[in-house]
Structures are given as C-alpha cells and as structure tokens.
Amino acid sequence: MSVIKQPSRRAFLRGSAAVAAGAAGPVAAADSARRPDPLITELQDWTSYTGAGVDETPYGLPIPFESDVIRRNVEWLTASPIASVNFTPLHALDGTITPQGCAFERHHSGAIMLRKEDYRLMINGLVDRPLVFTYEDIERFPRENHVYFCECAANTGMEWAGAQLNGVQFTHGMIHNMEYTGVPLRLLLREAGARTDDNLWLYAEGADASSNGRSIPMAKAVDDCLVAFKANGEALRMEHGYPVRLVVPGWEGNMWVKWLRRIEIVDTAVESREETSKYTDVYEDGIARKWTWVMDAKSVITSPSPQRPVRHGPGPMVISGLAWSGHGRIARVDVSGDGGITWQTARLGKQGDTKALTRFYLDTVWDGAPMLLQARAIDETGYVQPAKDRLREKRGKNAVYHNNCIQTWYLNSDGLAENVEVS
Amino acid sequence: MLKYPSLPASAVGRVALIAGGACALAALEYNAGLAEAAMDAGRIPQARLAPAAAGPVAAPVPRFGGPLGIGRPALEEEIAAWDVDILPDGRGLPPGKGAVFTGETIFADKCASCHGDFGEGVDNWPVLAGGFDTLADEDPVKTVGSYWPHLSTVWDYISRSMPFGEAGTLTADETYAIVAYILYSNDMVDGDFVLSHENLADFEMYNRNGFVIDDRAVLEYGDWRADPCMSGCKETVEVTMRSVFLVNTPEEGGSESVMNRATIEGLPVFSANGPSFIPDARPGTGAVAAAATEESGEESTEDKADRLARDGERVFRKCRACHRVGPGAGNASGPHLNGLMGRVMGSVEGFNYSGGFRAAREQGRVWDETSLEAFLTSPGEFMKGTKMSFSGLGKKGEQEAIRAYLGRFREE
C-alpha cells in the first residue's frame, strides 16, 4: 500500500502523459509494461475529488475529449454556407444510429427557426377537403416508429471524377440514420379525402426560403412515407426540419422535405427546380436521368479509414463499416483487403432494418502488410454494390448524383489509410 | 390560371361537418374497418398481457378507412397564398407580362451581384446562361439555357426562391420580365421579346428532350444482381490514383484541404496468387503455419531445400508489397533483393537508403545469415532509423524459409 500517495498535480500530469504515450505509440501497453502504470498505482484526481453535480448540465453535450467528433464542411464546395452541406463524422461513430447533433445538414437557403405554435401544414389539390393542421393536430394521429437512413443523392458525388477528399466523413458523410416517430402520410391524405390513384403525384413543399418542393409518385406516398416530428426520441433539430419533416424511406434526401408546410395532390409531376436543374443525373452521352429517386445498395469501411489510422500496429484488428440499401434490408457485406481479388463475408452487428444503416465487422489479425480495403454490400433483392469502374462504364463521370460504387482505402504498413482508386 | 377548376363545391361543406368541433368525431360515419379498430383499441390491454399471445407485439397503425376529424378546412385565401407552384403546362401562372428590356434593369439591380450581368455567374455563384452543347463534355455547363427542360420551372423557382435572401418579394410582372431577360442572355429570344402567362407554357426549351426517366432497373440491375465473385476475381490490382486532396480537420471545425503530392510510384501490387489477405481472428492460423509444422521421417537434402524455398515463397508475401525479386526485378518502395546473400548492405544502385544503410555501405558490411536474421527479426533494432517499416518475422521456420527462397535469386 506504500505506493498510494496523496493526489498531486504532478501525478495527474504524469498520468496524462502516460495516456498520451499509450495512445500514440504503436506498441500495445499490455505486454510491454515493465514499470507499474501510475494510472493504476497512484491515486488519481478523479478517483479522489468529486465530480459534476446533477444540476450542472441540464442537457448534456459530448465530453470535451470528443470535441473533434463534429460535422465538418468543405468551404470551397459552394458559394455560400447557407446553400451548402456539411458531413457526418462517420469515422468516429459506431453502431447505426446517428446522433442528431452530428448528423449532416444540407440546406438550400439555410436552416430556419420555426416554432411549433407557428407551424401549419396544408393539404390541398385533388382532395375532397383541403385542410390545415397545427402541430398539435399532427400528434393526434396514430403514429409509428421506424429507423431509416437519409442519404443525399450527391453523397460520394465528387468521387465520380476520381479519388478526391481524403476522409470517409467527406466521401460518404452525407448520410444519417435515425429512429423516427411520425404519422404515416397516408393517414393525412385520408383525412383530407385525397385521391390516391396511381397516376397522381404528391407535391411536398417546405416553409423555408428555398421553398424546396419535390413531386412524389402516389404509390410511394401511400406506402411508407412518414410525417415525422421526433428523431431518436426527441424533437427534430432545427437543421433537420423542426418541427415536422417528411421521411421518404430509401429515397434521396432532397425529397425528405424539411419544415414541411404543404402537401398538394397533383395530376402531374411539378418539375420543380430540385427535380430538373438539380437531382437529375447526366450520363456520358449528355442525356439526363430524371426521377432517380431510390438510393441503390452501398457500403463503406469507416475504420480503418483516412481519419481513423491503425495506431495499434500488427495484431488483432477490427475492420468496421456501414451498409445500406434503398431497396430494403442488407443481406450481406463482403470485405476485401487486396483491392477486390479476394472477398470475405463480414459479420453484421445486428440484423439490419429495411432502408436503414447496418453495421458490419470483420474481426481479423493484421500482419502489418499494406492492404487495399474495400467493402461490398448485397441487399435482400440480390443487388451487389458495383465497382467504381463498372459504374462509370454505365454512366460516365458526370452524373454528380447516385454514386454507390465500392470505395477503396489504401492502408500502408504504418497503419495510415488513404482514399485511392484501383485497377 | 386555376389548377383544379373541377373541385366539387360541396367539398367545403363536408369539411365543415367533419371538423365541426369535439362531437364531430362521434357524428362521423365510421366504416366497418375503423369501428373494428376502435373496438380493438379497447381490448388492447388484455390482448397484450395475455401470456400465450404469440407473434410480434409491434404493429403498424391500423388501416382504417375513414377520417378522424382532425384539422380544419383550409380557406380559399390561405390556399391562394401558399399554392403558388407552377405546373409544366402553365397551370398556376398568375396573369401578367414582362419585356426583356425591363428584365435587364431588374436583373442588374437584384440578381447580377451574384449571377453576373449576363447570367455568367460571379465567383462560385450559379451560372444561368450559356453552356450549350457541353452536356456530353467532361465538365458539362448546366444552365437555365443549356439544361432546364421547362420554362415553367424558371418562373416558379425565381418567384418563390430568388433573390437569395429576399425570396418571395418579386411581383408577377417583375418575374415575367426577369425570365424574359434570362432567355435573352441565353440567346433564346430577341431583345423585343415579351413573356406573359399566355406564351410561357408553349415556349420550347433547348434541352426539353434531354431527359429520360430513371432506367437503372433496365440498364444496370440485371448486371448488378448477379452472384458476386469471392476469390481470384482479378489477376492483379494496382493503385491507379491517389486522393487529390489531403484533409486537415482543425479543432475549431471545418476542414482544410491541401493538394496531395504523393504519386502512385512504389505502391504495392496485389496479385491473385497472393495471400488471402485477411486472416481470421482465430489464433494459430495464418499463411506460414504450414512452414512451422515439424516434418517427420526421412527427407533428402534436395527435397528439404525445395520445401523450404516453397515455404519461403509464401513468407515472401509479407515482403512483396515493397520488394521485388526475380528476373528484371527493380526497386519498389524497398530495394530489389536479387543476389542478397553476400551483397554489400545498402548498395543497390538508384535506391535512396536511410542514413544507417548508407553508413553500413561505407563500412562495407555484407549480408549473411546472421545479419539478415537479426535484421528481419527486428528491423528497427538492427538498423536504427531504417525506412523499412516492417514488424519483423517472428514465427518459427520463417527465417530459414525466406533465406532458402531468396537464395535462389542471383544478381543479374
């Protein structure tokens, strides 16, 4: 017991130095400890002094040590941060649920602050009864819970032109995955006596200055769309459409209209700016694809990745990543370490939900040799995520949207990963 | 123009009935499905507590047919205020008109600061004019002129969403004039053109036939929905391109990207007869486990040499990412290893060795069994500061095997 001393500032400093060395050095501390670890043998401040009281943090934020786990933007991508995008820190997250505070944002005229009291939702057009709902009205409809991914159609869009930004946050971070609480859209339609013939459209519009509006075919609208007001158990965040947004499972994020203020039943697609000038895919011959709504199966390794180098050196290693498909459930994920010559089937963290992120793991032993890491998603319809060059053969390089190709990280023997393209 | 002239007048009356207060719900005519659902709701507690209840407890909301009487009728003025979207055939357009000449002035005043006097775009702001015949090019220029299929969209978007920061402030006539001017700046109309609710819908845009409906299901899904290859899927794999930008992620947020100067030279080549790269997490497996098994019984010296060299070939997979051997082998990220035994350390022409190896060459130190074993056991300990980042050969038999293998390649 003689080693236990009074806690001191110096002991604390020594303690944190030991942590820093342990984190940076490639040698695992466990089998190389020759001297007793002061973090164990010396009384630490946190073990001696009392911590924060329950009245200190009425709504908690992540501990300061995690302050690098944040959304990040790339300034030069757009003319103004108000009509722009930032990216989810996928490299630092695990499991499948994206915390709202670091879930990517995409606005066309900025995120607005709209009070529940000022919220109105109108349904008009080809309906028997044009109606106006308040926020409270929405909460009186029967509601459901579903986990869904929301992916911007432009996620990975830069990569059409080749390996661009070095980080999974930037190549794949225009996606988040939340548990929504909301009213099935068809209940609101029924309420207004909307015509729901298959040849009709639902035009959904937001209350912000971009008045983003998208046409949704009726079959989808009455199938699984939700008018959501909660995400991950709490109110939506301002940047995700507080107080009410549309959820269009498996389909491109731009259709998930935020600050949803109006639903119009129409006999034609509106052909709004967001479904003509944007969110249409120009193929090599200059002909554009419109109404490319569904997000095809896709996956990416989040660790190791450029922002998550391997620090522990050779030995046991977990390769981890995310897979998803707008067509349904993820059936399987394969991982390759040699750029696609050989594949091995990964383990799913848990059986994934339909149209939701699924976590996969490959538990392996790294021998320290360089690798070309790839993941390949296969969904329940048998769709296999295609290689980059094969997707380019079909579409060229100018499609901007819907790039769901296989991503490659080159892991060198120092454990550093880089975004690359392979033959 | 009215969008839905056929809406029955009686609809409004029915709404009033449905939303007519607290007792409206009771007065509603539920269909059979809803009545059933309501009764079910009363039974839920027992049903769910019943221990024998099989099947999932979670269920979607019931598919009942009738309205619940939530919400209130939308007034005509309210619909008029919010239902302002314009359909491709011009339905929804308010009456009005505007000339190119008028539009030029308004555009200069309200739009040019971002989009340029002629729609050419200032800095990174969107370009609105030009780009014709570029859609099949490397970098297509998609503008109102070159890309947008319907003129209704231009009117709709500008009237609702522009100018950026003051959306919804343009009058109908101003909007007609601005749209006329954008057409003019795209050389699509003459200077005396006047746009109105009467001629807008008939205006034929340049790229009106440039769109087809999503055909991924036809063009692609058949190819992608095939059994995936699991091994030997390619002969070799090389890195063909490295990340253009390296990204720093500073504490304060955002990101800083800098050009990546690294080239693909010297990066390893992966091949089909290479190691099945990802060993299981199970202990005791791995590429060289075979080399470690003790041979029993008689074996000729020749057989043994052959066997060792074969094992060594397998061990060399750990080196192949950085070293080449054999006829014509050159330097990769490590020097070639032909004729290694007896070779002066750090002596391969054209390879840029670290200081330790350069000093060793000065001293004329030579590779032999002992030095190679020491180096390959722990490169960093044998040669301080070596560039060879390799954790060392630790498994039984690996050293002997790699020596036997490398011994077969003479200096050319």
XYZ file of N, CA and C in Angstrom, chain A residues 67 72-74 76 78-80 108 122 124-133 137 142-144 162-166 170 184 186 190-191 203 205 209-211 261-262 264-267 269-273 276-277 280 282 284 286-292 294 296 314 327 332 334 336-344 362-365 370-372 376 378 381-384 390 394-395 398 402 410 413-414 418-423, chain B residues 3-4 7 11 14-15 18 60-61 63-74 78-79 82-83 85-88 91 124-125 135-138 140 142 147-150 153 157 160-161 164 167 210-216 219-221 223-226 228-247 249-251 253-255 257 260 267-268 270-272 276-281 321 389 391:
624
model
N -14.291 16.392 -28.733
C -14.686 17.616 -29.437
C -14.327 17.600 -30.915
N -18.334 18.535 -40.321
C -17.376 19.456 -40.913
C -17.803 19.776 -42.332
N -17.498 20.992 -42.762
C -17.824 21.371 -44.135
C -16.542 21.587 -44.921
N -16.692 21.711 -46.220
C -15.560 21.998 -47.106
C -15.903 23.309 -47.791
N -14.770 25.456 -49.985
C -14.748 25.807 -51.410
C -15.790 25.073 -52.249
N -19.090 25.271 -52.151
C -20.248 26.086 -52.536
C -19.939 27.565 -52.314
N -20.755 28.408 -52.947
C -20.503 29.843 -52.860
C -20.827 30.388 -51.481
N -21.774 29.747 -50.805
C -22.220 30.289 -49.534
C -22.550 29.144 -48.583
N -30.776 24.651 -48.707
C -30.690 25.451 -49.927
C -30.859 26.934 -49.635
N -50.635 22.420 -44.690
C -51.821 22.471 -45.550
C -51.821 21.280 -46.507
N -53.816 20.333 -49.984
C -54.782 20.826 -50.969
C -54.557 20.141 -52.301
N -55.225 20.635 -53.316
C -55.129 19.997 -54.622
C -56.291 19.041 -54.835
N -56.022 17.868 -55.375
C -57.073 16.914 -55.701
C -57.532 16.175 -54.442
N -58.177 16.923 -53.560
C -58.690 16.366 -52.307
C -60.143 16.787 -52.135
N -60.888 16.021 -51.365
C -62.268 16.409 -51.082
C -62.310 17.582 -50.118
N -61.372 17.593 -49.194
C -61.410 18.582 -48.112
C -60.021 19.185 -47.933
N -59.738 20.339 -48.529
C -58.444 20.977 -48.257
C -58.393 21.287 -46.769
N -57.311 20.889 -46.110
C -57.244 21.023 -44.658
C -55.998 21.764 -44.226
N -56.071 22.316 -43.011
C -54.897 22.903 -42.360
C -54.736 22.209 -41.011
N -53.531 21.740 -40.738
C -53.235 21.119 -39.450
C -52.280 22.000 -38.675
N -52.286 19.021 -33.943
C -53.110 18.113 -34.740
C -52.310 16.887 -35.170
N -52.573 8.499 -35.233
C -51.787 7.319 -34.849
C -50.390 7.421 -35.447
N -49.401 6.993 -34.681
C -48.028 7.141 -35.188
C -47.219 5.862 -35.062
N -46.123 5.831 -35.793
C -45.256 4.651 -35.840
C -43.803 5.050 -35.577
N -12.847 10.678 -59.686
C -11.636 10.068 -59.134
C -11.547 10.320 -57.649
N -10.533 9.710 -57.015
C -10.368 9.853 -55.566
C -10.123 11.319 -55.234
N -10.988 11.922 -54.433
C -10.855 13.360 -54.191
C -10.430 13.684 -52.764
N -11.398 13.750 -51.846
C -11.066 14.179 -50.484
C -10.698 12.970 -49.629
N -9.685 13.159 -48.791
C -9.145 12.036 -48.044
C -9.844 11.891 -46.692
N -15.894 12.919 -45.603
C -16.112 13.763 -46.770
C -16.578 12.969 -47.998
N -48.022 8.033 -40.503
C -47.989 7.586 -41.903
C -48.677 8.635 -42.777
N -50.183 8.450 -45.438
C -51.486 8.083 -45.995
C -52.636 8.453 -45.052
N -55.839 10.496 -46.225
C -57.190 10.001 -45.995
C -58.037 11.068 -45.313
N -57.410 11.744 -44.384
C -58.124 12.764 -43.626
C -58.691 13.840 -44.559
N -47.072 16.558 -54.173
C -46.030 17.565 -54.199
C -45.848 18.078 -52.774
N -43.753 20.480 -49.972
C -43.069 21.763 -50.025
C -42.680 22.207 -48.618
N -36.933 29.558 -47.055
C -36.862 30.491 -48.174
C -36.558 29.810 -49.502
N -36.043 28.587 -49.472
C -35.810 27.900 -50.746
C -37.114 27.307 -51.256
N -38.105 27.228 -50.366
C -39.378 26.526 -50.592
C -39.164 25.273 -51.423
N -44.581 22.221 -45.054
C -45.709 23.131 -44.815
C -46.892 22.873 -45.723
N -46.637 22.179 -46.843
C -47.768 21.989 -47.759
C -47.628 20.694 -48.530
N -49.590 18.901 -51.753
C -50.584 19.139 -52.797
C -50.710 17.873 -53.634
N -51.956 17.459 -53.855
C -52.162 16.307 -54.736
C -52.313 16.851 -56.154
N -51.473 16.387 -57.056
C -51.398 16.920 -58.409
C -51.531 15.799 -59.431
N -51.930 16.184 -60.665
C -52.084 15.157 -61.694
C -50.853 15.048 -62.581
N -46.192 15.550 -62.396
C -45.023 15.959 -61.617
C -44.843 17.458 -61.820
N -44.482 18.172 -60.776
C -44.379 19.624 -60.873
C -43.170 20.044 -61.695
N -42.126 19.189 -61.751
C -40.882 19.528 -62.450
C -40.273 20.788 -61.849
N -40.155 20.774 -60.545
C -39.570 21.913 -59.848
C -38.066 21.957 -60.098
N -37.445 23.029 -59.663
C -36.004 23.178 -59.886
C -35.210 22.017 -59.307
N -35.268 19.051 -61.738
C -34.883 19.237 -63.145
C -33.435 19.728 -63.212
N -33.233 20.974 -62.724
C -31.887 21.541 -62.755
C -30.946 20.752 -61.848
N -30.867 15.516 -61.045
C -31.006 14.726 -62.262
C -29.580 14.335 -62.653
N -26.726 13.386 -65.337
C -26.302 13.430 -66.739
C -25.347 12.279 -67.023
N -22.993 9.874 -69.800
C -21.889 10.233 -70.692
C -22.351 10.882 -71.993
N -24.691 12.858 -72.478
C -25.321 14.158 -72.307
C -26.808 14.067 -71.992
N -27.382 12.866 -72.101
C -28.798 12.680 -71.750
C -28.894 12.534 -70.234
N -29.885 13.212 -69.656
C -30.016 13.174 -68.205
C -31.117 12.213 -67.773
N -30.902 11.575 -66.619
C -31.928 10.743 -65.997
C -32.676 11.584 -64.994
N -34.007 11.565 -65.082
C -34.779 12.244 -64.045
C -35.530 11.202 -63.225
N -36.061 11.617 -62.102
C -36.826 10.744 -61.198
C -35.969 9.568 -60.726
N -34.710 9.814 -60.521
C -33.807 8.783 -59.990
C -33.879 8.863 -58.468
N -34.527 6.260 -55.935
C -34.076 5.267 -54.955
C -32.557 5.306 -54.822
N -29.420 3.191 -54.354
C -29.019 1.793 -54.506
C -28.110 1.353 -53.353
N 0.591 -4.255 -35.854
C 0.101 -5.576 -36.233
C -0.534 -6.286 -35.059
N -33.437 -0.308 -51.430
C -34.328 -1.365 -51.905
C -34.837 -2.241 -50.767
N -25.996 -9.001 -46.745
C -24.639 -9.469 -46.541
C -23.663 -8.362 -46.915
N -19.433 -8.052 -47.883
C -18.131 -8.690 -48.059
C -17.044 -7.630 -47.942
N -12.793 -6.898 -48.715
C -11.561 -7.343 -49.372
C -10.398 -6.517 -48.847
N -9.236 -7.143 -48.756
C -8.035 -6.419 -48.333
C -7.023 -6.327 -49.453
N -7.352 -6.901 -50.616
C -6.413 -6.863 -51.725
C -7.041 -6.198 -52.950
N -7.892 -5.237 -52.705
C -8.452 -4.459 -53.803
C -9.461 -5.212 -54.639
N -10.070 -6.252 -54.076
C -11.153 -6.918 -54.792
C -10.771 -8.234 -55.444
N -9.560 -8.756 -55.158
C -9.192 -10.075 -55.704
C -9.897 -11.163 -54.904
N -9.829 -11.011 -53.583
C -10.414 -11.995 -52.676
C -11.403 -11.294 -51.761
N -12.501 -11.946 -51.480
C -13.503 -11.354 -50.595
C -13.816 -12.284 -49.437
N -14.180 -11.691 -48.344
C -14.547 -12.459 -47.161
C -15.813 -11.841 -46.574
N -15.454 -7.040 -39.426
C -14.617 -8.182 -39.761
C -13.499 -8.200 -38.716
N -13.491 -9.265 -37.912
C -12.509 -9.362 -36.833
C -11.314 -10.112 -37.390
N -10.182 -9.475 -37.394
C -9.060 -10.050 -38.111
C -7.749 -9.821 -37.372
N -6.681 -10.405 -37.900
C -5.343 -10.153 -37.375
C -4.544 -9.498 -38.486
N 0.694 -3.889 -46.181
C -0.268 -2.942 -46.769
C -1.515 -3.670 -47.271
N -2.624 -2.967 -47.300
C -3.874 -3.552 -47.788
C -4.591 -2.538 -48.675
N -5.415 -3.071 -49.565
C -6.376 -2.241 -50.295
C -7.748 -2.663 -49.783
N -18.310 -4.395 -49.838
C -19.275 -4.595 -50.913
C -20.605 -5.025 -50.279
N -24.574 -6.249 -50.259
C -25.530 -7.028 -51.045
C -26.869 -6.919 -50.317
N -32.587 -7.871 -52.314
C -33.047 -8.121 -53.683
C -31.933 -8.737 -54.513
N -30.760 -8.967 -53.892
C -29.650 -9.558 -54.622
C -28.792 -8.528 -55.331
N -29.086 -7.278 -55.147
C -28.288 -6.199 -55.744
C -26.909 -6.192 -55.090
N -25.863 -6.268 -55.899
C -24.493 -6.253 -55.385
C -23.865 -4.901 -55.735
N -16.936 -0.116 -63.107
C -18.111 -0.706 -63.759
C -19.287 0.271 -63.755
N -21.212 2.384 -67.138
C -22.633 2.564 -67.412
C -22.997 4.038 -67.540
N -22.358 4.876 -66.745
C -22.879 6.237 -66.605
C -21.909 7.352 -66.987
N -20.069 12.175 -65.185
C -20.701 13.473 -64.937
C -22.045 13.405 -64.239
N -25.964 9.886 -57.087
C -26.134 8.425 -57.051
C -24.855 7.641 -57.331
N -6.350 2.651 -49.224
C -5.033 2.015 -49.202
C -4.480 2.165 -47.787
N 1.803 0.157 -44.363
C 2.266 -0.659 -43.239
C 2.427 0.162 -41.963
N 2.366 1.494 -42.083
C 2.353 2.323 -40.870
C 0.937 2.441 -40.297
N -5.502 5.834 -47.010
C -5.694 6.908 -47.986
C -6.750 6.518 -49.005
N -7.519 7.514 -49.423
C -8.535 7.327 -50.454
C -7.850 7.117 -51.804
N -8.031 5.955 -52.414
C -7.394 5.685 -53.706
C -8.387 5.028 -54.662
N -7.957 4.978 -55.924
C -8.676 4.171 -56.905
C -7.763 3.070 -57.373
N -8.339 1.922 -57.706
C -7.517 0.788 -58.103
C -7.927 0.254 -59.466
N -7.015 -0.522 -60.052
C -7.271 -1.096 -61.373
C -8.290 -2.223 -61.267
N -55.834 25.822 -61.018
C -55.272 24.495 -61.257
C -56.351 23.417 -61.271
N -57.321 23.556 -60.368
C -58.311 22.467 -60.225
C -59.719 23.006 -60.325
N -62.884 20.983 -58.844
C -63.122 20.632 -57.442
C -64.588 20.851 -57.075
N -67.385 20.004 -51.463
C -66.278 19.558 -50.625
C -66.135 20.411 -49.378
N -68.575 19.612 -46.649
C -68.292 18.379 -45.924
C -67.180 18.578 -44.903
N -66.217 19.385 -45.288
C -65.124 19.650 -44.364
C -65.652 20.275 -43.092
N -67.079 17.742 -40.868
C -66.120 16.853 -40.243
C -65.347 17.529 -39.132
N -48.048 -1.995 -37.261
C -48.296 -0.698 -37.879
C -49.649 -0.175 -37.431
N -49.866 1.111 -37.625
C -51.167 1.646 -37.244
C -52.214 0.982 -38.133
N -55.195 0.018 -40.622
C -55.557 0.605 -41.913
C -57.052 0.876 -41.968
N -57.522 1.730 -41.118
C -58.951 2.018 -41.172
C -59.246 3.043 -42.250
N -60.491 3.121 -42.640
C -60.826 3.858 -43.837
C -61.227 5.310 -43.670
N -61.898 5.669 -42.624
C -62.498 6.990 -42.551
C -61.611 8.024 -41.920
N -61.967 9.306 -42.083
C -61.202 10.381 -41.445
C -61.456 10.425 -39.940
N -60.551 11.045 -39.207
C -60.664 11.138 -37.750
C -61.247 12.464 -37.294
N -61.366 13.383 -38.217
C -61.881 14.694 -37.843
C -60.837 15.598 -37.223
N -59.604 15.427 -37.634
C -58.529 16.301 -37.138
C -58.245 17.357 -38.208
N -57.908 18.578 -37.777
C -57.609 19.653 -38.722
C -58.836 20.485 -38.996
N -58.620 21.577 -39.720
C -59.752 22.444 -40.069
C -59.686 22.745 -41.558
N -60.826 23.174 -42.129
C -60.803 23.454 -43.566
C -59.818 24.568 -43.904
N -59.117 24.412 -45.021
C -58.239 25.483 -45.496
C -59.099 26.513 -46.212
N -56.139 31.273 -47.931
C -54.939 30.573 -47.459
C -54.330 29.733 -48.576
N -55.216 29.035 -49.285
C -54.721 28.220 -50.402
C -54.087 29.125 -51.449
N -50.526 30.121 -50.430
C -49.468 29.094 -50.405
C -49.387 28.251 -51.670
N -50.507 28.051 -52.337
C -50.466 27.194 -53.518
C -50.027 28.024 -54.718
N -47.186 27.084 -56.717
C -46.297 26.383 -57.644
C -46.903 26.349 -59.040
N -46.019 26.324 -60.031
C -46.454 26.370 -61.431
C -46.216 25.006 -62.056
N -47.221 24.481 -62.728
C -47.072 23.181 -63.376
C -46.494 23.360 -64.791
N -45.887 22.305 -65.336
C -45.222 22.427 -66.644
C -46.122 22.970 -67.745
N -50.301 25.754 -65.694
C -51.330 25.936 -64.674
C -50.694 26.534 -63.423
N -18.177 31.777 -57.381
C -18.718 30.422 -57.294
C -20.247 30.378 -57.423
N -20.916 31.532 -57.588
C -22.386 31.568 -57.653
C -22.863 30.952 -58.957
N -23.203 19.301 -72.662
C -23.722 18.300 -71.722
C -23.020 16.953 -71.839
N -22.429 16.670 -72.997
C -21.722 15.392 -73.153
C -20.215 15.574 -72.918
N -19.802 16.792 -72.554
C -18.370 17.053 -72.324
C -17.922 16.583 -70.956
N -16.624 16.665 -70.779
C -16.008 16.301 -69.495
C -16.655 17.080 -68.344
N -19.773 19.334 -68.018
C -20.943 19.990 -68.606
C -21.298 21.279 -67.872
N -24.283 23.275 -66.913
C -25.736 23.133 -66.876
C -26.352 24.463 -66.450
N -29.775 23.500 -70.014
C -30.194 22.284 -69.314
C -31.671 22.202 -68.953
N -32.250 23.326 -68.494
C -33.607 23.245 -67.940
C -34.635 22.878 -69.010
N -35.459 21.859 -68.745
C -36.385 21.388 -69.776
C -37.680 22.193 -69.901
N -38.082 22.877 -68.819
C -39.368 23.594 -68.862
C -39.164 25.047 -68.425
N -40.514 26.014 -64.786
C -39.646 25.832 -63.635
C -38.881 27.121 -63.315
N -39.340 28.850 -59.793
C -38.218 28.917 -58.852
C -37.874 30.362 -58.513
N -40.408 32.096 -56.249
C -40.501 31.630 -54.863
C -39.196 31.721 -54.100
N -38.065 31.546 -54.793
C -36.816 31.331 -54.071
C -35.743 32.380 -54.324
N -31.908 35.375 -53.589
C -31.381 34.690 -52.426
C -31.309 35.683 -51.268
N -36.378 36.077 -50.772
C -37.269 35.251 -51.582
C -38.713 35.711 -51.444
N -33.983 16.344 -73.435
C -32.721 15.821 -72.900
C -32.855 14.917 -71.692
N -34.100 14.610 -71.300
C -34.282 13.810 -70.084
C -35.008 12.509 -70.377
N -34.564 11.442 -69.747
C -35.340 10.195 -69.767
C -35.598 9.789 -68.319
N -36.626 9.010 -68.133
C -36.984 8.572 -66.786
C -36.011 7.487 -66.325
N -35.680 7.536 -65.061
C -34.766 6.575 -64.427
C -34.848 5.187 -65.069
N -33.755 4.743 -65.658
C -33.764 3.416 -66.280
C -32.668 2.522 -65.702
N -32.277 2.793 -64.471
C -31.264 1.933 -63.841
C -31.733 0.479 -63.802
N -31.028 -0.793 -67.359
C -29.646 -0.741 -67.819
C -28.661 -1.435 -66.878
N -28.997 -1.504 -65.592
C -27.979 -1.917 -64.637
C -28.354 -3.099 -63.744
N -29.564 -3.108 -63.241
C -29.858 -4.034 -62.143
C -29.609 -5.490 -62.528
N -27.258 -6.602 -64.355
C -25.821 -6.850 -64.191
C -25.420 -6.904 -62.731
N -25.999 -6.043 -61.935
C -25.568 -5.979 -60.525
C -26.184 -7.111 -59.693
N -27.348 -7.584 -60.134
C -27.977 -8.657 -59.342
C -27.448 -10.024 -59.808
N -26.157 -10.196 -59.671
C -25.514 -11.451 -60.064
C -24.699 -11.938 -58.880
N -21.908 -12.626 -56.572
C -20.616 -11.941 -56.518
C -19.434 -12.920 -56.472
N -18.362 -12.548 -57.121
C -17.125 -13.338 -57.108
C -16.481 -13.250 -55.723
N -15.929 -14.353 -55.238
C -15.332 -14.358 -53.901
C -13.810 -14.474 -53.912
N -13.236 -15.139 -54.915
C -11.773 -15.241 -54.938
C -11.273 -15.307 -56.365
N -10.029 -14.899 -56.530
C -9.452 -14.845 -57.866
C -10.250 -13.951 -58.791
N -10.825 -12.889 -58.254
C -11.719 -12.035 -59.038
C -10.956 -11.174 -60.042
N -9.683 -10.965 -59.784
C -8.839 -10.219 -60.728
C -7.448 -10.842 -60.683
N -6.637 -10.591 -61.722
C -5.257 -11.080 -61.753
C -4.408 -10.292 -60.764
N -4.352 -9.003 -61.008
C -3.567 -8.128 -60.128
C -4.365 -6.870 -59.872
N -4.016 -6.187 -58.824
C -4.642 -4.903 -58.524
C -3.556 -3.894 -58.191
N -3.646 -2.740 -58.839
C -2.701 -1.661 -58.583
C -3.464 -0.397 -58.235
N -2.823 0.461 -57.487
C -3.409 1.773 -57.247
C -3.236 2.599 -58.508
N -4.350 3.152 -59.023
C -4.265 3.944 -60.247
C -4.375 5.440 -59.964
N -4.855 5.775 -58.778
C -4.983 7.192 -58.454
C -5.009 7.343 -56.949
N -4.328 8.366 -56.451
C -4.390 8.653 -55.023
C -5.261 9.876 -54.809
N -5.742 9.999 -53.613
C -6.571 11.125 -53.202
C -5.992 12.455 -53.693
N -6.805 13.283 -54.336
C -6.316 14.573 -54.829
C -6.027 15.515 -53.666
N -6.867 15.476 -52.644
C -6.698 16.386 -51.512
C -6.475 15.625 -50.211
N -5.504 16.049 -49.451
C -5.389 15.588 -48.074
C -6.192 16.584 -47.240
N -6.868 16.105 -46.236
C -7.762 16.992 -45.488
C -7.315 17.082 -44.031
N -8.382 18.408 -40.282
C -9.631 18.726 -39.583
C -9.287 19.436 -38.280
N -9.156 20.762 -38.353
C -8.723 21.528 -37.180
C -9.754 21.496 -36.046
N -9.234 21.704 -34.831
C -10.071 21.719 -33.625
C -11.309 22.603 -33.780
N -13.139 23.335 -36.124
C -14.197 22.925 -37.039
C -13.822 23.149 -38.489
N -14.731 22.797 -39.380
C -14.459 22.923 -40.803
C -13.357 21.976 -41.247
N -12.723 22.306 -42.332
C -11.657 21.451 -42.833
C -10.735 22.280 -43.713
N -8.242 21.570 -46.972
C -7.701 20.553 -47.872
C -6.478 21.090 -48.593
N -2.480 16.713 -52.525
C -1.676 15.552 -52.169
C -0.592 15.402 -53.232
N 3.909 2.033 -54.848
C 2.842 1.406 -54.068
C 2.769 -0.079 -54.440
N 2.385 -0.910 -53.495
C 2.412 -2.340 -53.753
C 1.419 -2.772 -54.834
N -1.005 -5.926 -55.813
C -1.614 -7.116 -55.210
C -1.926 -8.099 -56.323
N -1.715 -9.384 -56.078
C -1.955 -10.329 -57.163
C -2.810 -11.502 -56.711
N -3.347 -12.192 -57.725
C -4.339 -13.228 -57.466
C -3.759 -14.399 -56.686
N -4.410 -14.820 -49.158
C -5.787 -14.442 -48.927
C -5.702 -13.537 -47.727
N -5.724 -12.292 -47.968
C -5.141 -11.260 -47.123
C -5.669 -11.208 -45.696
N -6.927 -11.487 -45.471
C -7.465 -11.200 -44.139
C -7.565 -12.489 -43.339
N -6.587 -12.757 -42.480
C -6.678 -13.977 -41.679
C -7.806 -13.868 -40.668
N -8.301 -14.986 -40.245
C -9.318 -14.992 -39.205
C -8.733 -14.506 -37.898
N -9.599 -14.085 -37.024
C -9.129 -13.649 -35.716
C -8.741 -14.845 -34.856
N 4.914 -6.507 -50.924
C 4.341 -5.177 -51.051
C 5.429 -4.154 -51.338
N 9.496 -0.167 -42.720
C 8.532 -0.280 -41.627
C 7.882 -1.647 -41.717
N 7.255 -5.188 -39.120
C 7.285 -5.530 -37.705
C 8.208 -6.709 -37.397
